[in-house]
Amino acid sequence: GESVGLHLPTLSVQEGDNSIINCAYSNSASDYFIWYKQESGKGPQFIIDIRSNMDKRQGQRVTVLLNKTVKHLSLQIAATQPGDSAVYFCAESTYGGSQGNLIFGKGTKLSVKP
Amino acid sequence: KAGVTQTPRYLIKTRGQQVTLSCSPISGHRSVSWYQQTPGQGLQFLFEYFSETQRNKGNFPGRFSGRQFSNSRSEMNVSTLELGDSALYLCASSFRDRGAEQYFGPGTRLTVT
């Protein structure tokens, strides 16, 4: 498959464990945040988003936490499965995301051991 | 509903040539954004088109350009290719007026030799 990044931070977890992927964002004016999952050879796939008026949002097996004070975002994946192995990117945007431009973090590679 | 499609999927060009990449958004989506992905720089925003107009532009040289057609399909063009332009070029579409939940295509892998 295609490599989406060299020297990415890597998180290795056991199947069934919970995973926490962290992201520090740069712009204090950012008010919309998204997590994407990218598998080898594919484009980024939307996982979950959160707006700055919230500090937590839950989806199916995923939770995003936002700490605006320290400009930190995290993605929690419950009961991690082998299919969760991928590179995860956080992205930030301003104006509620209406400007069509996302600023992406460098990514974290999640490796799930069976 | 069909996803975002990009053509071609793979392309090999020589330095100095130009290239045109195509993106068909999800039906009903009027916003198309383009990104460049490289191992060194990660995912970087190129530009966004909405209703045939470029609304936002990233920090890339003028050799990178694009356009959008009335059916929301978009093309991007890179002229005078350089070795550093080798990358995965990703297109994403969205309902711009509903926020930035962007859906990405599989990308076009461009190799410049």
XYZ file of C-alpha atoms in Angstrom:
227
model
C 0.000 0.000 0.000
C 0.971 3.652 -0.148
C 2.755 5.215 2.772
C 0.973 8.270 4.056
C 3.764 9.382 6.306
C 7.245 8.557 7.471
C 8.323 8.760 11.095
C 4.776 9.192 12.325
C 4.086 8.792 16.042
C 2.874 5.253 16.506
C 0.420 3.886 19.019
C 0.366 0.148 19.432
C -2.556 -1.410 21.317
C -3.919 -4.860 21.965
C -7.184 -5.843 20.323
C -10.038 -5.113 22.698
C -8.207 -2.377 24.586
C -9.172 1.274 24.401
C -7.044 3.656 22.344
C -6.425 7.331 22.930
C -4.929 9.452 20.179
C -3.915 12.994 20.998
C -3.586 16.117 18.930
C -2.427 19.632 19.687
C -3.921 22.251 17.435
C -2.335 25.536 16.575
C -4.935 28.229 16.020
C -6.827 29.564 19.029
C -9.436 30.921 16.600
C -10.269 27.436 15.294
C -13.832 26.533 16.112
C -14.410 23.290 14.246
C -12.416 20.093 14.584
C -12.539 16.770 12.772
C -10.892 13.402 13.123
C -10.096 11.428 10.007
C -8.894 7.863 9.525
C -6.707 7.013 6.565
C -5.993 3.447 5.535
C -3.201 2.576 3.164
C -4.093 3.418 -0.415
C -7.248 5.316 0.492
C -8.312 8.875 1.102
C -9.088 10.124 4.618
C -12.387 8.898 6.001
C -14.484 11.103 8.305
C -14.813 9.713 11.832
C -16.285 12.404 14.054
C -16.359 16.166 14.426
C -16.832 18.652 17.253
C -17.495 22.365 17.455
C -15.839 24.675 19.922
C -19.008 25.170 21.948
C -18.729 21.550 23.064
C -16.040 19.732 25.021
C -17.134 16.176 24.334
C -18.936 14.317 21.600
C -19.610 10.619 21.259
C -20.118 8.440 18.242
C -20.173 4.734 17.703
C -17.184 3.409 19.689
C -15.477 6.809 19.410
C -15.384 9.858 21.643
C -13.737 13.178 20.899
C -12.652 15.469 23.721
C -11.793 19.125 23.211
C -9.806 21.223 25.681
C -9.703 24.758 24.343
C -7.662 26.044 27.263
C -4.623 24.039 26.217
C -5.615 23.648 22.541
C -5.797 19.906 22.775
C -7.987 17.369 21.064
C -8.192 13.641 21.694
C -9.884 10.696 20.036
C -10.830 7.721 22.143
C -11.630 4.432 20.451
C -13.331 1.830 22.593
C -12.652 -1.883 22.198
C -10.107 -1.349 19.434
C -10.311 -3.808 16.556
C -7.769 -4.836 13.911
C -9.820 -2.889 11.366
C -9.038 0.273 13.304
C -5.386 0.043 12.248
C -4.719 3.155 10.191
C -3.259 6.647 10.374
C -5.449 9.090 12.284
C -5.433 12.815 11.573
C -6.989 15.663 13.459
C -7.990 18.713 11.449
C -9.016 22.211 12.485
C -10.922 24.966 10.790
C -12.318 28.422 11.449
C -15.728 30.021 10.747
C -17.434 26.801 11.690
C -15.728 25.003 8.879
C -17.557 26.953 6.203
C -14.398 28.085 4.449
C -13.585 24.721 2.929
C -10.014 24.648 4.160
C -8.896 22.218 6.826
C -5.554 22.390 8.610
C -4.360 18.882 9.306
C -2.092 17.580 12.025
C 0.806 15.282 11.189
C -1.054 12.094 12.032
C -0.690 9.153 14.385
C -0.343 5.595 13.211
C -2.488 3.170 15.188
C -1.392 -0.447 15.133
C -3.726 -3.043 16.655
C -2.215 -6.342 17.734
C -4.556 -9.346 17.546
C -24.792 7.320 -3.248
C -21.487 7.269 -5.112
C -18.466 8.723 -3.344
C -15.921 11.238 -4.552
C -14.112 9.965 -7.620
C -10.736 11.069 -8.872
C -9.019 10.343 -12.152
C -6.497 9.192 -12.965
C -5.465 7.194 -9.885
C -1.809 7.056 -10.867
C 0.271 9.304 -13.072
C 3.933 9.543 -13.986
C 5.224 12.755 -15.512
C 8.583 14.293 -16.323
C 9.970 17.514 -14.879
C 8.780 20.533 -16.816
C 5.576 18.917 -18.036
C 2.124 19.891 -16.893
C -0.651 17.734 -15.509
C -4.410 17.954 -15.050
C -6.236 15.984 -12.372
C -9.985 15.528 -12.212
C -12.442 15.233 -9.334
C -16.146 14.428 -9.359
C -17.816 15.317 -6.058
C -20.633 13.511 -4.325
C -23.932 14.328 -5.984
C -25.369 17.501 -4.481
C -22.081 18.723 -3.032
C -21.106 22.116 -4.395
C -17.812 22.646 -2.606
C -14.629 20.948 -3.757
C -11.336 21.292 -1.923
C -7.963 20.027 -3.036
C -5.123 18.862 -0.793
C -1.567 17.705 -1.354
C -0.250 14.873 0.808
C 3.460 14.115 1.139
C 5.401 12.160 3.769
C 7.347 15.244 4.754
C 4.654 17.922 4.831
C 1.573 15.845 5.501
C -1.796 17.046 4.240
C -1.787 20.616 2.985
C -4.696 22.636 1.662
C -4.354 23.793 -1.944
C -7.623 25.553 -2.769
C -11.379 25.361 -2.537
C -13.994 25.959 -5.193
C -17.649 26.690 -4.636
C -20.144 27.565 -7.357
C -17.352 27.731 -9.938
C -15.401 30.308 -7.922
C -12.196 29.851 -6.000
C -13.075 30.813 -2.424
C -9.890 29.935 -0.579
C -6.301 29.298 -1.513
C -3.463 27.725 0.409
C 0.177 28.666 0.330
C 1.233 27.128 -2.959
C 2.920 28.739 -5.971
C 0.959 29.940 -8.959
C 1.938 26.801 -10.875
C -0.941 25.166 -9.035
C -4.330 26.177 -10.336
C -7.808 24.808 -10.563
C -11.286 25.338 -11.791
C -14.801 24.125 -11.181
C -17.490 23.474 -13.714
C -21.209 24.132 -13.506
C -21.846 20.500 -12.555
C -19.444 20.957 -9.578
C -16.784 18.737 -11.106
C -13.336 20.187 -10.560
C -9.928 19.980 -12.126
C -6.563 21.028 -10.831
C -3.572 21.771 -12.990
C 0.101 21.840 -12.154
C 2.379 23.435 -14.712
C 6.150 23.151 -15.053
C 6.305 20.119 -12.800
C 9.105 19.807 -10.259
C 10.352 16.704 -8.500
C 8.890 18.059 -5.261
C 5.405 17.967 -6.737
C 5.402 14.196 -6.389
C 2.569 13.569 -3.967
C -0.874 12.169 -3.411
C -3.411 14.764 -4.501
C -6.706 14.472 -2.684
C -10.020 16.002 -3.530
C -12.779 16.458 -0.962
C -16.363 17.566 -1.406
C -18.942 18.919 1.010
C -22.208 20.790 1.418
C -20.312 24.003 2.106
C -23.240 25.753 3.675
C -23.674 22.942 6.190
C -20.184 23.028 7.542
C -16.935 21.381 6.725
C -17.705 17.671 6.892
C -15.580 16.895 3.898
C -15.630 13.575 2.087
C -12.405 12.582 0.412
C -11.736 10.691 -2.769
C -9.027 8.028 -3.074
C -6.524 10.496 -4.491
C -4.281 10.688 -7.527
C -0.722 9.532 -6.974
C 1.542 11.789 -9.063
C 5.156 10.840 -9.576
C 7.481 13.354 -11.224
C 10.729 11.982 -12.612
